[in-house]
C-alpha positions as YAML, in Angstrom:
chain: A
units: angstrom
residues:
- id: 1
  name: UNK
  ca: [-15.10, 213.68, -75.42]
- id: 2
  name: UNK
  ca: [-12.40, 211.23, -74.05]
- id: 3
  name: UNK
  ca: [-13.65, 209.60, -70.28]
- id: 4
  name: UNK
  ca: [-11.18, 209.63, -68.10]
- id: 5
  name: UNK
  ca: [-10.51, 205.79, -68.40]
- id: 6
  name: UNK
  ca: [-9.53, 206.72, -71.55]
- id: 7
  name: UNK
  ca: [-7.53, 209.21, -70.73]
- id: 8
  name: UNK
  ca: [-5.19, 207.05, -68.13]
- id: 9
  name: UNK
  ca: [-4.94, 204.13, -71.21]
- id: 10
  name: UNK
  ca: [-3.65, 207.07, -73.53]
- id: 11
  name: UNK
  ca: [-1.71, 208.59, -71.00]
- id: 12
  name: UNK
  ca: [0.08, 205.32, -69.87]
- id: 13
  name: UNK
  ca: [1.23, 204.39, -73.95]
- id: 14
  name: UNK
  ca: [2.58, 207.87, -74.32]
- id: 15
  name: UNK
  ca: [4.57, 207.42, -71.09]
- id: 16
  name: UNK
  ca: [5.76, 204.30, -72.01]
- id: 17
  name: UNK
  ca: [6.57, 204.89, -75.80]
- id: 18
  name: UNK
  ca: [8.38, 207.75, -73.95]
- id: 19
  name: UNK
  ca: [10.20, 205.33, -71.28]
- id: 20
  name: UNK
  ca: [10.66, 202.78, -74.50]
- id: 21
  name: UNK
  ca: [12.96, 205.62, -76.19]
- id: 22
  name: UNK
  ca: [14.86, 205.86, -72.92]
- id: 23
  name: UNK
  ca: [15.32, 202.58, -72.56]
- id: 24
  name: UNK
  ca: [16.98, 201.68, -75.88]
- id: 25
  name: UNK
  ca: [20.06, 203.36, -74.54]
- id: 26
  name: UNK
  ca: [20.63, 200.82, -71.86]
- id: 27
  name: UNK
  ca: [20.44, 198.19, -75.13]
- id: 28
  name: UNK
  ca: [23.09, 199.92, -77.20]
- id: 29
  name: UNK
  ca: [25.34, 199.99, -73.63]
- id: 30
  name: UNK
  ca: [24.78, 196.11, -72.81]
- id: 31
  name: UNK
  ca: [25.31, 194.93, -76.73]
- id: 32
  name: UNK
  ca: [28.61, 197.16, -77.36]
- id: 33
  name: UNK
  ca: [30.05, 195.76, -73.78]
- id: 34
  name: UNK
  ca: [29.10, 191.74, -74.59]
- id: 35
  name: UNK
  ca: [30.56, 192.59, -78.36]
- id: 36
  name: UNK
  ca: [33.49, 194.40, -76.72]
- id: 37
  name: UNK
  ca: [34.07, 191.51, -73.73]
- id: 38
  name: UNK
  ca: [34.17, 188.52, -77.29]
- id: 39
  name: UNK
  ca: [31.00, 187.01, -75.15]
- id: 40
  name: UNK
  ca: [28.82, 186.15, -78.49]
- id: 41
  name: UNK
  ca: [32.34, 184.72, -80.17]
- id: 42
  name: UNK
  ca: [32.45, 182.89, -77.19]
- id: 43
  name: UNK
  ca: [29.22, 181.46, -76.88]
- id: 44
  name: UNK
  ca: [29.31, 180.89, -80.97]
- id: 45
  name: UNK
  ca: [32.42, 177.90, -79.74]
- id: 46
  name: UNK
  ca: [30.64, 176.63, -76.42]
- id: 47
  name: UNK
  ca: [27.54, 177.08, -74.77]
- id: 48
  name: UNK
  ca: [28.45, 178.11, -71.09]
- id: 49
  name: UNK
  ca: [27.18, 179.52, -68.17]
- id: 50
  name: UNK
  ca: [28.15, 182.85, -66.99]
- id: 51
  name: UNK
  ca: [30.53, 181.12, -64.88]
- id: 52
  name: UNK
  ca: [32.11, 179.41, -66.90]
- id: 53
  name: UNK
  ca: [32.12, 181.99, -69.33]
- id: 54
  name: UNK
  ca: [33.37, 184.65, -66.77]
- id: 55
  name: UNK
  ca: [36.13, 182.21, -65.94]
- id: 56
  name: UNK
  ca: [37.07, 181.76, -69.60]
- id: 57
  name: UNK
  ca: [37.13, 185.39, -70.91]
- id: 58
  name: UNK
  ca: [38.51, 187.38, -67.17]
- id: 59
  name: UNK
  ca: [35.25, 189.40, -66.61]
- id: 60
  name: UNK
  ca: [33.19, 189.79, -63.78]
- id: 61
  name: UNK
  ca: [31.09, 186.46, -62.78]
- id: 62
  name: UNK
  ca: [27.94, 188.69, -61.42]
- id: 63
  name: UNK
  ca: [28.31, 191.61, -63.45]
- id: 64
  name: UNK
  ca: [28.28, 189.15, -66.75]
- id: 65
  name: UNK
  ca: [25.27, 187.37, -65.44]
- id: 66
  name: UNK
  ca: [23.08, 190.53, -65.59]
- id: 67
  name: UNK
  ca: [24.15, 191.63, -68.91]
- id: 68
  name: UNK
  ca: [23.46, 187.80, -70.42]
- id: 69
  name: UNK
  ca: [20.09, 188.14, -68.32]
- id: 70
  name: UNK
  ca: [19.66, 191.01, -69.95]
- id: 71
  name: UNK
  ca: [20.48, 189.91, -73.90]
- id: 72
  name: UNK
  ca: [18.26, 186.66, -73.13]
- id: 73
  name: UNK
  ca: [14.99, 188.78, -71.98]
- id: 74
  name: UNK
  ca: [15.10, 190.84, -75.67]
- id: 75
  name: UNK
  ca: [16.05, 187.42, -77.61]
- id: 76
  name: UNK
  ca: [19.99, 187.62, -77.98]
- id: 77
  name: UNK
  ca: [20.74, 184.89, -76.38]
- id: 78
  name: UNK
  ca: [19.28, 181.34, -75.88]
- id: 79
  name: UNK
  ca: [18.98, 179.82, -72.37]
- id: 80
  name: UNK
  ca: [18.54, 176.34, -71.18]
- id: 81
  name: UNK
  ca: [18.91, 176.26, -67.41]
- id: 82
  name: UNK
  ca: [22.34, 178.20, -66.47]
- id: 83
  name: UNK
  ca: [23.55, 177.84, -70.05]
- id: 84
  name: UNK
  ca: [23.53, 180.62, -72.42]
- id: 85
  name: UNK
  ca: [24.08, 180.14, -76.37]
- id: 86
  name: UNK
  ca: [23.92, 182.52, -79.47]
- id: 87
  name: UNK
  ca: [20.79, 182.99, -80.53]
- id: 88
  name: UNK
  ca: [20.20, 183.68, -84.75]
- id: 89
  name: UNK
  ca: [19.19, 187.68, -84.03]
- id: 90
  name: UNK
  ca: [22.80, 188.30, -82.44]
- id: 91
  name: UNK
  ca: [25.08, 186.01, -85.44]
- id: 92
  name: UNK
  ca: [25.68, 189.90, -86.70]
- id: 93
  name: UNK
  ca: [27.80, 190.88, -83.52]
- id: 94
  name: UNK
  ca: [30.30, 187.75, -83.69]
- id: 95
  name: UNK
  ca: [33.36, 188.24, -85.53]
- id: 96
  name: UNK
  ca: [32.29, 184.88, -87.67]
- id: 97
  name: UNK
  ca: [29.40, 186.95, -88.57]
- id: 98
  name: UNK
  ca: [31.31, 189.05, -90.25]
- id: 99
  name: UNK
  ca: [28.79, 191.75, -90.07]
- id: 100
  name: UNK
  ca: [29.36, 196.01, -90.56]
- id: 101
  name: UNK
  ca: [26.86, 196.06, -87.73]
- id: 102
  name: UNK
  ca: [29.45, 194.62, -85.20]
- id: 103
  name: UNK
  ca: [32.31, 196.65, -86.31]
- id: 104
  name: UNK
  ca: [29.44, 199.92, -86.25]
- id: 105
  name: UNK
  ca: [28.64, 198.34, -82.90]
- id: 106
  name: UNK
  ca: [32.33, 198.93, -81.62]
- id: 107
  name: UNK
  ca: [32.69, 201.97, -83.18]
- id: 108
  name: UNK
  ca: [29.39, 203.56, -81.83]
- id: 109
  name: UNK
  ca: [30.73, 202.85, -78.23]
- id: 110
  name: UNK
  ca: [34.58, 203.60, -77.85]
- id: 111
  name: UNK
  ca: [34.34, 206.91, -80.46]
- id: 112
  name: UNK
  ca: [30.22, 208.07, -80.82]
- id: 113
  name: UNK
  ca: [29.53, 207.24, -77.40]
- id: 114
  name: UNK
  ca: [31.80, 209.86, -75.60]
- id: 115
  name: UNK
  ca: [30.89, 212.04, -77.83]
- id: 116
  name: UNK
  ca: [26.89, 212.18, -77.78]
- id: 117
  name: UNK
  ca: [27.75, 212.48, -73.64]
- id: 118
  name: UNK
  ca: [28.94, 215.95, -74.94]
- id: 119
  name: UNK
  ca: [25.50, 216.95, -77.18]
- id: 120
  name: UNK
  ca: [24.59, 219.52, -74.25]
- id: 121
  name: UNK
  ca: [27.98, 221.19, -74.50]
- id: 122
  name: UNK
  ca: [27.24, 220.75, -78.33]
- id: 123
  name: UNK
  ca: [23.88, 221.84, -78.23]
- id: 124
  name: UNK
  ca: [24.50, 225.17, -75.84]
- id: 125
  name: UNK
  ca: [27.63, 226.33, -77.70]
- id: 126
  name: UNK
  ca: [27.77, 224.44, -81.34]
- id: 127
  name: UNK
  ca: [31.44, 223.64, -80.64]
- id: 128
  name: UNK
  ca: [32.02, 219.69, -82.29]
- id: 129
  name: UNK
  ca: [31.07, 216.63, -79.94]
- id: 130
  name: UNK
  ca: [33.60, 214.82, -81.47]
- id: 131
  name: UNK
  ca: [36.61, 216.76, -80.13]
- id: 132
  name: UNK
  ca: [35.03, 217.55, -76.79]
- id: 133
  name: UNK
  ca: [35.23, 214.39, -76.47]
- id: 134
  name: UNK
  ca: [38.68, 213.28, -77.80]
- id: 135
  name: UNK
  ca: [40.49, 216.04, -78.02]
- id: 136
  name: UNK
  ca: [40.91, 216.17, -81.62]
- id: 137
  name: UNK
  ca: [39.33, 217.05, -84.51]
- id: 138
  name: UNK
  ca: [37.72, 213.06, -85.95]
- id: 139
  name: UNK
  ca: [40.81, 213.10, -88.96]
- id: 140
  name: UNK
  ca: [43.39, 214.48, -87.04]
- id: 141
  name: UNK
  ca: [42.42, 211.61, -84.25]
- id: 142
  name: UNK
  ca: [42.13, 209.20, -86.43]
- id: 143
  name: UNK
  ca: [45.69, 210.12, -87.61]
- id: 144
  name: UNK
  ca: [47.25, 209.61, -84.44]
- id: 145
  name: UNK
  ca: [45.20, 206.51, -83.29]
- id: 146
  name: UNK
  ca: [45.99, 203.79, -86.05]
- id: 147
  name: UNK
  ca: [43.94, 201.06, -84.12]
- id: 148
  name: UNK
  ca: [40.68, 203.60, -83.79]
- id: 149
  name: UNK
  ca: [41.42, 204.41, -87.51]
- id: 150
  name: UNK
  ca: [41.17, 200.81, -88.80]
- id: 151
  name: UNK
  ca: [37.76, 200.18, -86.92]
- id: 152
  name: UNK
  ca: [36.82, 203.56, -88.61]
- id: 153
  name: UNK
  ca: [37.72, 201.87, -92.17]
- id: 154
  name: UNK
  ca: [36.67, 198.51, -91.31]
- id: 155
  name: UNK
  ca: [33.38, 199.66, -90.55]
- id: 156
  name: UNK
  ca: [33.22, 202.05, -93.32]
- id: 157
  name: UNK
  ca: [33.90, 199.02, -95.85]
- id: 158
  name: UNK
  ca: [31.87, 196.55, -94.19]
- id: 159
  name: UNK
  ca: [28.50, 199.40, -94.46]
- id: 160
  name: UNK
  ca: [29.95, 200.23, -98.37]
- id: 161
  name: UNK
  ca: [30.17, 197.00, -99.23]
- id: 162
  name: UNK
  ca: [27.04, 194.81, -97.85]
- id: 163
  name: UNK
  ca: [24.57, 197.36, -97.08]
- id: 164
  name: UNK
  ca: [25.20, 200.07, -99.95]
- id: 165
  name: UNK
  ca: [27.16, 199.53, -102.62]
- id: 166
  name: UNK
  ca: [24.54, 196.35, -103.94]
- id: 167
  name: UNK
  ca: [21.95, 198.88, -104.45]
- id: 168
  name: UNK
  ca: [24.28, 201.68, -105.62]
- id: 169
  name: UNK
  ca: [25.84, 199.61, -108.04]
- id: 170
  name: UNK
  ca: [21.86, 198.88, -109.65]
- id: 171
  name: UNK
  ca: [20.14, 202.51, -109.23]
- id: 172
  name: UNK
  ca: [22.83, 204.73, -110.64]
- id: 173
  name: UNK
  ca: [22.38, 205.72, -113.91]
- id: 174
  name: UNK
  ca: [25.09, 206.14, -115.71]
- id: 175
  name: UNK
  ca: [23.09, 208.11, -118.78]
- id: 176
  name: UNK
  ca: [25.43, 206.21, -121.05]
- id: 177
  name: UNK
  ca: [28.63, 207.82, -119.76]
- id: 178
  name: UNK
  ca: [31.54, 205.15, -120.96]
- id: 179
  name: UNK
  ca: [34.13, 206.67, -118.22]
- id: 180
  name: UNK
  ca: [33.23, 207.11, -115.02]
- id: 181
  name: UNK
  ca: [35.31, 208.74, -112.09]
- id: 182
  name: UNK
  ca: [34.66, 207.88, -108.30]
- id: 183
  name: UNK
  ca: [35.74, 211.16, -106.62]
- id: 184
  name: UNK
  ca: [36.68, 210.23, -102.98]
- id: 185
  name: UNK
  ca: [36.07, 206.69, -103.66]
- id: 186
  name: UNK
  ca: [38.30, 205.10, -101.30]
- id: 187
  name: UNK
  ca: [39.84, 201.93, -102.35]
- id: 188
  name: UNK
  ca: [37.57, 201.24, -105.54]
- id: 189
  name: UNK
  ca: [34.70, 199.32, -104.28]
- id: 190
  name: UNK
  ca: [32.04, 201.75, -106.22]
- id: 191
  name: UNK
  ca: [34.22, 202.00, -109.31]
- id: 192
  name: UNK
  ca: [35.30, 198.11, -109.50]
- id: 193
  name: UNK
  ca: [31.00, 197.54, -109.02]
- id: 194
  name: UNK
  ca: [30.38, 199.71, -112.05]
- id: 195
  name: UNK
  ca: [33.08, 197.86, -114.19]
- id: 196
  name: UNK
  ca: [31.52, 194.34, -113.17]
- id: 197
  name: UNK
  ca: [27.92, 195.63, -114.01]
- id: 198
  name: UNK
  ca: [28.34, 197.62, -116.90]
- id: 199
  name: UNK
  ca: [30.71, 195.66, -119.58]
- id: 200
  name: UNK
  ca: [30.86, 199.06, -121.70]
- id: 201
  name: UNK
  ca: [32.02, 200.55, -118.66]
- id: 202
  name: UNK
  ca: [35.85, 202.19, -117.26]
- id: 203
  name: UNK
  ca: [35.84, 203.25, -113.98]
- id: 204
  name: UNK
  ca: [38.76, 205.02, -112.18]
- id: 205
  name: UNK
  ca: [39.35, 205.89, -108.41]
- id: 206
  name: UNK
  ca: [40.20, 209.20, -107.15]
- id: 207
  name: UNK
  ca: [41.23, 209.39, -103.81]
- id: 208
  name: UNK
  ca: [44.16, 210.48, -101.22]
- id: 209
  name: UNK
  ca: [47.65, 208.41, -101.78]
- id: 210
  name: UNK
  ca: [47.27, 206.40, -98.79]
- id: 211
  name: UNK
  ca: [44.59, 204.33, -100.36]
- id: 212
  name: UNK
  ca: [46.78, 203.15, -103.59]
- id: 213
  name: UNK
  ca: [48.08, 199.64, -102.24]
- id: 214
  name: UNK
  ca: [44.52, 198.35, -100.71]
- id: 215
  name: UNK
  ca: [43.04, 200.27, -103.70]
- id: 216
  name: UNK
  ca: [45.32, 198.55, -106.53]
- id: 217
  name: UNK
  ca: [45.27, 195.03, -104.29]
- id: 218
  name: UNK
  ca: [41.18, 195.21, -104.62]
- id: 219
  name: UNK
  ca: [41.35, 195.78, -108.65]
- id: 220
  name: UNK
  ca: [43.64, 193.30, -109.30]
- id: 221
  name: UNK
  ca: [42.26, 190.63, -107.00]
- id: 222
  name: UNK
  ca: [39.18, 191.06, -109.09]
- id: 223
  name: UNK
  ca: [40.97, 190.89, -112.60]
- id: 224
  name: UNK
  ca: [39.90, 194.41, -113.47]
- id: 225
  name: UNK
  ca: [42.94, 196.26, -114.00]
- id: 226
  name: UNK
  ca: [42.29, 196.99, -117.70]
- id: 227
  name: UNK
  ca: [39.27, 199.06, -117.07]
- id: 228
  name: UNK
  ca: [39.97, 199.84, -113.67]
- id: 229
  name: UNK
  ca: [42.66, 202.39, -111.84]
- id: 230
  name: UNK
  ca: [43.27, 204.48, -108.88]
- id: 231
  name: UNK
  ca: [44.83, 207.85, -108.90]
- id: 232
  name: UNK
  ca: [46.15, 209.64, -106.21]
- id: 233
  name: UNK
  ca: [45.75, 213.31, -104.96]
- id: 234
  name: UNK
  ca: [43.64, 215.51, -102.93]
- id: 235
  name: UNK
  ca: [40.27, 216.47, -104.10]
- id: 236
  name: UNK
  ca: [40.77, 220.17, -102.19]
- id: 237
  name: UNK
  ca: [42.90, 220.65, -105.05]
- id: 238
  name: UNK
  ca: [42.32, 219.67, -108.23]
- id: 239
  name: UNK
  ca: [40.05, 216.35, -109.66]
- id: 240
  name: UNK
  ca: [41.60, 214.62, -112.88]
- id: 241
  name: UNK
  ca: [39.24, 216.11, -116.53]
- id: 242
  name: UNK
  ca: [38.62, 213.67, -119.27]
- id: 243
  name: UNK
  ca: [35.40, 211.57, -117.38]
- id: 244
  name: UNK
  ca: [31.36, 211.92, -119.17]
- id: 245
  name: UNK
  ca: [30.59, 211.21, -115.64]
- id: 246
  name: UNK
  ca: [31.86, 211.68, -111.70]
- id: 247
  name: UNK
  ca: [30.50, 210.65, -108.88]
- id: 248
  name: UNK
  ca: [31.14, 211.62, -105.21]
- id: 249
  name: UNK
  ca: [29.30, 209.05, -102.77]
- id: 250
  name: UNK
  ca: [28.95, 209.94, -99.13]
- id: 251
  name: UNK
  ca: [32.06, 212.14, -98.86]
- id: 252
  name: UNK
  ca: [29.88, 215.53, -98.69]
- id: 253
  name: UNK
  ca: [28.84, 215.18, -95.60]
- id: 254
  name: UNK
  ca: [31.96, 214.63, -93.63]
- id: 255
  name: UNK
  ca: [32.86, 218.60, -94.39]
- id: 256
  name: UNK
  ca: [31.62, 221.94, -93.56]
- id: 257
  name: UNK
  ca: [29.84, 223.85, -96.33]
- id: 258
  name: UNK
  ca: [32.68, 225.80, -97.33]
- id: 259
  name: UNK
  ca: [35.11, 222.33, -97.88]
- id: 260
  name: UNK
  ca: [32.44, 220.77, -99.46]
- id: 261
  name: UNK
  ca: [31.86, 224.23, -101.45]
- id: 262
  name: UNK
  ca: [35.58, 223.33, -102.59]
- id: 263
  name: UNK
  ca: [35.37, 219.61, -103.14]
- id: 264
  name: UNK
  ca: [32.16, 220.41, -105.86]
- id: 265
  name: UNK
  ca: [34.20, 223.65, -107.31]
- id: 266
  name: UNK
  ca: [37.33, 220.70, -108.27]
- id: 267
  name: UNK
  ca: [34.89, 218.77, -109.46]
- id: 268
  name: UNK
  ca: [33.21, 222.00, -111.52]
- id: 269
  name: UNK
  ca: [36.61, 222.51, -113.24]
- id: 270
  name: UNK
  ca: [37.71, 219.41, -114.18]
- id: 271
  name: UNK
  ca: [33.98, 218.34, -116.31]
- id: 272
  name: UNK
  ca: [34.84, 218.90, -119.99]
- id: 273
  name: UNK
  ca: [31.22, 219.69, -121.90]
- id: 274
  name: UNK
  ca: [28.88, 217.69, -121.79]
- id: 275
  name: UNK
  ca: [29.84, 215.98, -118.20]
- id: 276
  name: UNK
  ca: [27.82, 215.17, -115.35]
- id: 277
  name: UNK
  ca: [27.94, 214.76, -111.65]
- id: 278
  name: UNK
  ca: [26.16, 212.78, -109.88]
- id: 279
  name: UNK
  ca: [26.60, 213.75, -106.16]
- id: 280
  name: UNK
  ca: [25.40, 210.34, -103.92]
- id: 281
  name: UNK
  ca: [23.99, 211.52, -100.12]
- id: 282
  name: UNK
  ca: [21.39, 211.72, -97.54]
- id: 283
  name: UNK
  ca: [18.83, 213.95, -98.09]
- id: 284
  name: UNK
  ca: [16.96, 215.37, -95.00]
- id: 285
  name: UNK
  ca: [13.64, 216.33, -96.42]
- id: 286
  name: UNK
  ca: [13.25, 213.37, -98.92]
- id: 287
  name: UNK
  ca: [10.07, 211.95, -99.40]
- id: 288
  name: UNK
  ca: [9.29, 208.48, -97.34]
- id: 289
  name: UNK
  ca: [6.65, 206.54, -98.95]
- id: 290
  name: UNK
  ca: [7.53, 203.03, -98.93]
- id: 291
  name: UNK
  ca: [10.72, 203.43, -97.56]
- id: 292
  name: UNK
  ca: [12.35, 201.61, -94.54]
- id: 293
  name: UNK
  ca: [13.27, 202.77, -92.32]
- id: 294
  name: UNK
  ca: [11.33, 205.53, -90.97]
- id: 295
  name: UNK
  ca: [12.26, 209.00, -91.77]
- id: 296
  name: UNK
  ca: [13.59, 209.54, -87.59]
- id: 297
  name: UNK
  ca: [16.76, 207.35, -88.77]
- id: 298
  name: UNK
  ca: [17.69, 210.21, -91.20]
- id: 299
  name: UNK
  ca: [17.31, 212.53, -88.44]
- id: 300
  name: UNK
  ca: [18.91, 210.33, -86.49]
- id: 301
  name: UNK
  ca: [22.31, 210.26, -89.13]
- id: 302
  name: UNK
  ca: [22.29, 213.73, -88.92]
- id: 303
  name: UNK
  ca: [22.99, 214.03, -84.99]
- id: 304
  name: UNK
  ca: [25.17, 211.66, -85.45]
- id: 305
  name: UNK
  ca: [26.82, 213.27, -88.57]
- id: 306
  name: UNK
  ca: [27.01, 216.71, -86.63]
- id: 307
  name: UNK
  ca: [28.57, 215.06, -83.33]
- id: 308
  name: UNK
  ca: [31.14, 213.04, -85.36]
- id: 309
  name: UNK
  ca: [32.41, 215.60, -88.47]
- id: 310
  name: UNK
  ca: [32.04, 218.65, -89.71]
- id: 311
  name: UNK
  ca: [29.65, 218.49, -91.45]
- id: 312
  name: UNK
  ca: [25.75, 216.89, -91.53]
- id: 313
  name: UNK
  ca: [23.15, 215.52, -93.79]
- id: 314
  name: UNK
  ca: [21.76, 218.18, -95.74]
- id: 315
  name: UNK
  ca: [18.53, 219.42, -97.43]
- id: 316
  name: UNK
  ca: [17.83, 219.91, -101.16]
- id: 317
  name: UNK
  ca: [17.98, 223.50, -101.27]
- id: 318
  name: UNK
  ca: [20.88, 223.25, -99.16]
- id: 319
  name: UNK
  ca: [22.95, 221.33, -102.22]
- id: 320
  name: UNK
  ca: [21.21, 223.73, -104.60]
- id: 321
  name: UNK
  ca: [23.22, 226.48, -102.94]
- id: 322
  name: UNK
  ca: [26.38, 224.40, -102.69]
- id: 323
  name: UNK
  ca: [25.90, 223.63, -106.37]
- id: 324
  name: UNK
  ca: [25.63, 227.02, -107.19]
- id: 325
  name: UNK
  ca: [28.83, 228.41, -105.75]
- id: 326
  name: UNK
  ca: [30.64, 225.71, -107.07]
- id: 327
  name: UNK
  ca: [29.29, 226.49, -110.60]
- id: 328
  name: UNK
  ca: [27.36, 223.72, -110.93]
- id: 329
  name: UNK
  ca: [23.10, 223.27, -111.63]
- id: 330
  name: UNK
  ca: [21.56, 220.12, -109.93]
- id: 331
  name: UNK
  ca: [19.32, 218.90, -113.30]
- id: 332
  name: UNK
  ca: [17.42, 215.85, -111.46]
- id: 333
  name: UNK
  ca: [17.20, 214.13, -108.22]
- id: 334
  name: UNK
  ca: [16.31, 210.57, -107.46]
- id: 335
  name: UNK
  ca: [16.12, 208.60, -104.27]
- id: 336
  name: UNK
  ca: [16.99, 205.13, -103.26]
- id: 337
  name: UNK
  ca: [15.17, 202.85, -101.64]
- id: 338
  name: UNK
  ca: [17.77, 202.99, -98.71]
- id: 339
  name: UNK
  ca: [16.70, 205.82, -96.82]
- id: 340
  name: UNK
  ca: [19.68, 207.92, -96.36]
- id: 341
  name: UNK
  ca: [20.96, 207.63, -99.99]
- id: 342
  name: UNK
  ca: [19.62, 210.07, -102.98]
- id: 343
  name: UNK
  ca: [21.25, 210.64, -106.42]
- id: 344
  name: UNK
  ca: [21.36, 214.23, -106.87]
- id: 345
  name: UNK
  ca: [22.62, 214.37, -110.36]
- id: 346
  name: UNK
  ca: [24.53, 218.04, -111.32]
- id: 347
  name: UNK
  ca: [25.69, 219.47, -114.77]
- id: 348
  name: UNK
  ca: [28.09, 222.84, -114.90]
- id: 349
  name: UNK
  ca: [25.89, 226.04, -115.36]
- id: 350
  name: UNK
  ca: [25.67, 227.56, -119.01]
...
């Protein structure tokens, strides 16, 4: 039996794992303003003083100092008497860094931010955080904000592009499939990886017209255009036939069940025998071992799914029944080491 010395030691770490958790949203605040403000772009050109630096960018001498205080205690910034600097951990949130975590930074706190202030309202009635929030539904917002839709897709390249799309590109098997289809797949950065890795290899892009000039720019930039092409249309409605193999990589979970429902049924119709699908997502109750992070950032993706879009990450049986009314079978599943990324590979039902 516990004494009660031991007791008060347990007592105090649960409260302060507890006050820990609480804390962290003070962090999130104070890095998104100093990103917002340009202070580590700043720094990255001169050391200054907050001053100085207050005086340079038009913000708040005092205010500034308690934020830079505040980046210096958890190792953001370096300090030699009143002079602040960059320090290595915080490179990521400069615009030289050219990081997805600074552009996700940004993101997080003019769009996710308002909306996780409505998870109560969310919470007590279901209705979306997002348009709480804003107003508007997250595409129909994005469609009449241009500037809040290019952080959207600047983020969403810089996260496809450094922190996915290298392991992607090496996991998926392509069960010798010589043309490949990348259903919602933006402007080509999947399909152009595939053509670069596998010589035997065409990949085309299906996506909505919009995404044909940066699309067809990205192809030809990297001399692919023989093997390489982007078609335009709208995957409620039909997906081109004639591929061994599509894929559909975090698209899924942007939509209700009865969108994505209809996104897989296109997809059902256009495989000609003897076609796959492989469908690339989250998957809530994957298993862990030796995975990082730890399983609570899945979780965590979800929320933030659910306040944000439509839809959410989903569970295994949850695509089996998706599969199913879209006439599809799911045949195998295997999981990435990046946690929120499993290949749940789908074939049309006999």
């Amino acid at each position: 039996m516990p004494s009660n010395d031991e007791e008060a030691v347990s007592k105090k770490l649960i409260d302060q794992h507890v006050y820990d958790l609480i804390q962290s949203a003070y962090t999130a605040n104070v890095l998104y303003a100093l990103t917002k403000a340009r202070v580590f772009d700043q720094l990255l050109v001169k050391p200054a003083s907050a001053d100085a630096l207050a005086a340079d960018l038009g913000l708040d001498a005092q205010a500034l100092q308690a934020l830079l205080q505040f980046a210096h205690a958890i190792q953001l910034l370096k300090r030699d008497g009143e002079v602040y600097s960059v320090a290595r951990r915080a490179f990521p949130l400069a615009e030289k860094g050219k990081s997805w975590l600074r552009s996700y930074l940004l993101l997080w706190g003019e769009q996710l931010n308002p909306a996780f202030a409505k998870l109560p309202e969310h919470l007590a009635t279901g209705a979306n955080a997002f348009e709480l929030a804003h107003g508007k539904r997250i595409w129909d917002w994005y469609a009449s904000d241009p500037g809040q839709n290019e952080l959207f897709v600047e983020y969403m390249a810089g996260v496809t592009n450094q922190a996915h799309l290298p392991v992607v590109i090496e996991e998926l098997a392509l069960h010798g499939a010589s043309r490949v289809l990348a259903v919602g797949g933006g402007t080509g950065s999947l399909a152009c990886g595939l053509v670069e890795r596998h010589a035997h290899v065409r990949a085309d892009v299906y996506d909505q017209p919009s995404n044909s000039r940066n699309a067809a720019q990205k192809i030809a930039a990297r001399g692919l255009s023989e093997r390489c092409a982007f078609i335009g249309g709208n995957i409620f409605a039909s997906v081109p036939a004639g591929y061994e193999l599509y894929t559909i990589k975090h698209v899924l979970h942007d939509w209700d069940d009865a969108n994505a429902a209809a996104i897989l049924r296109c997809i059902a119709r256009a495989m000609e025998p003897g076609a796959r699908l492989t469908i690339v997502e989250g998957l809530l109750d994957r298993p862990f071992e030796g995975v990082e992070p730890e399983p609570g950032y899945l979780h965590a993706r979800n929320i933030e799914q659910r306040l944000w879009t439509p839809g959410r990450v989903r569970t295994l049986p949850e695509f089996e029944a998706l599969s199913a009314q879209a006439g599809l079978r799911i045949e195998q599943v295997t999981h990435s080491r990046i946690f929120d990324i499993s290949y749940i590979r789908c074939a049309p039902k006999d």
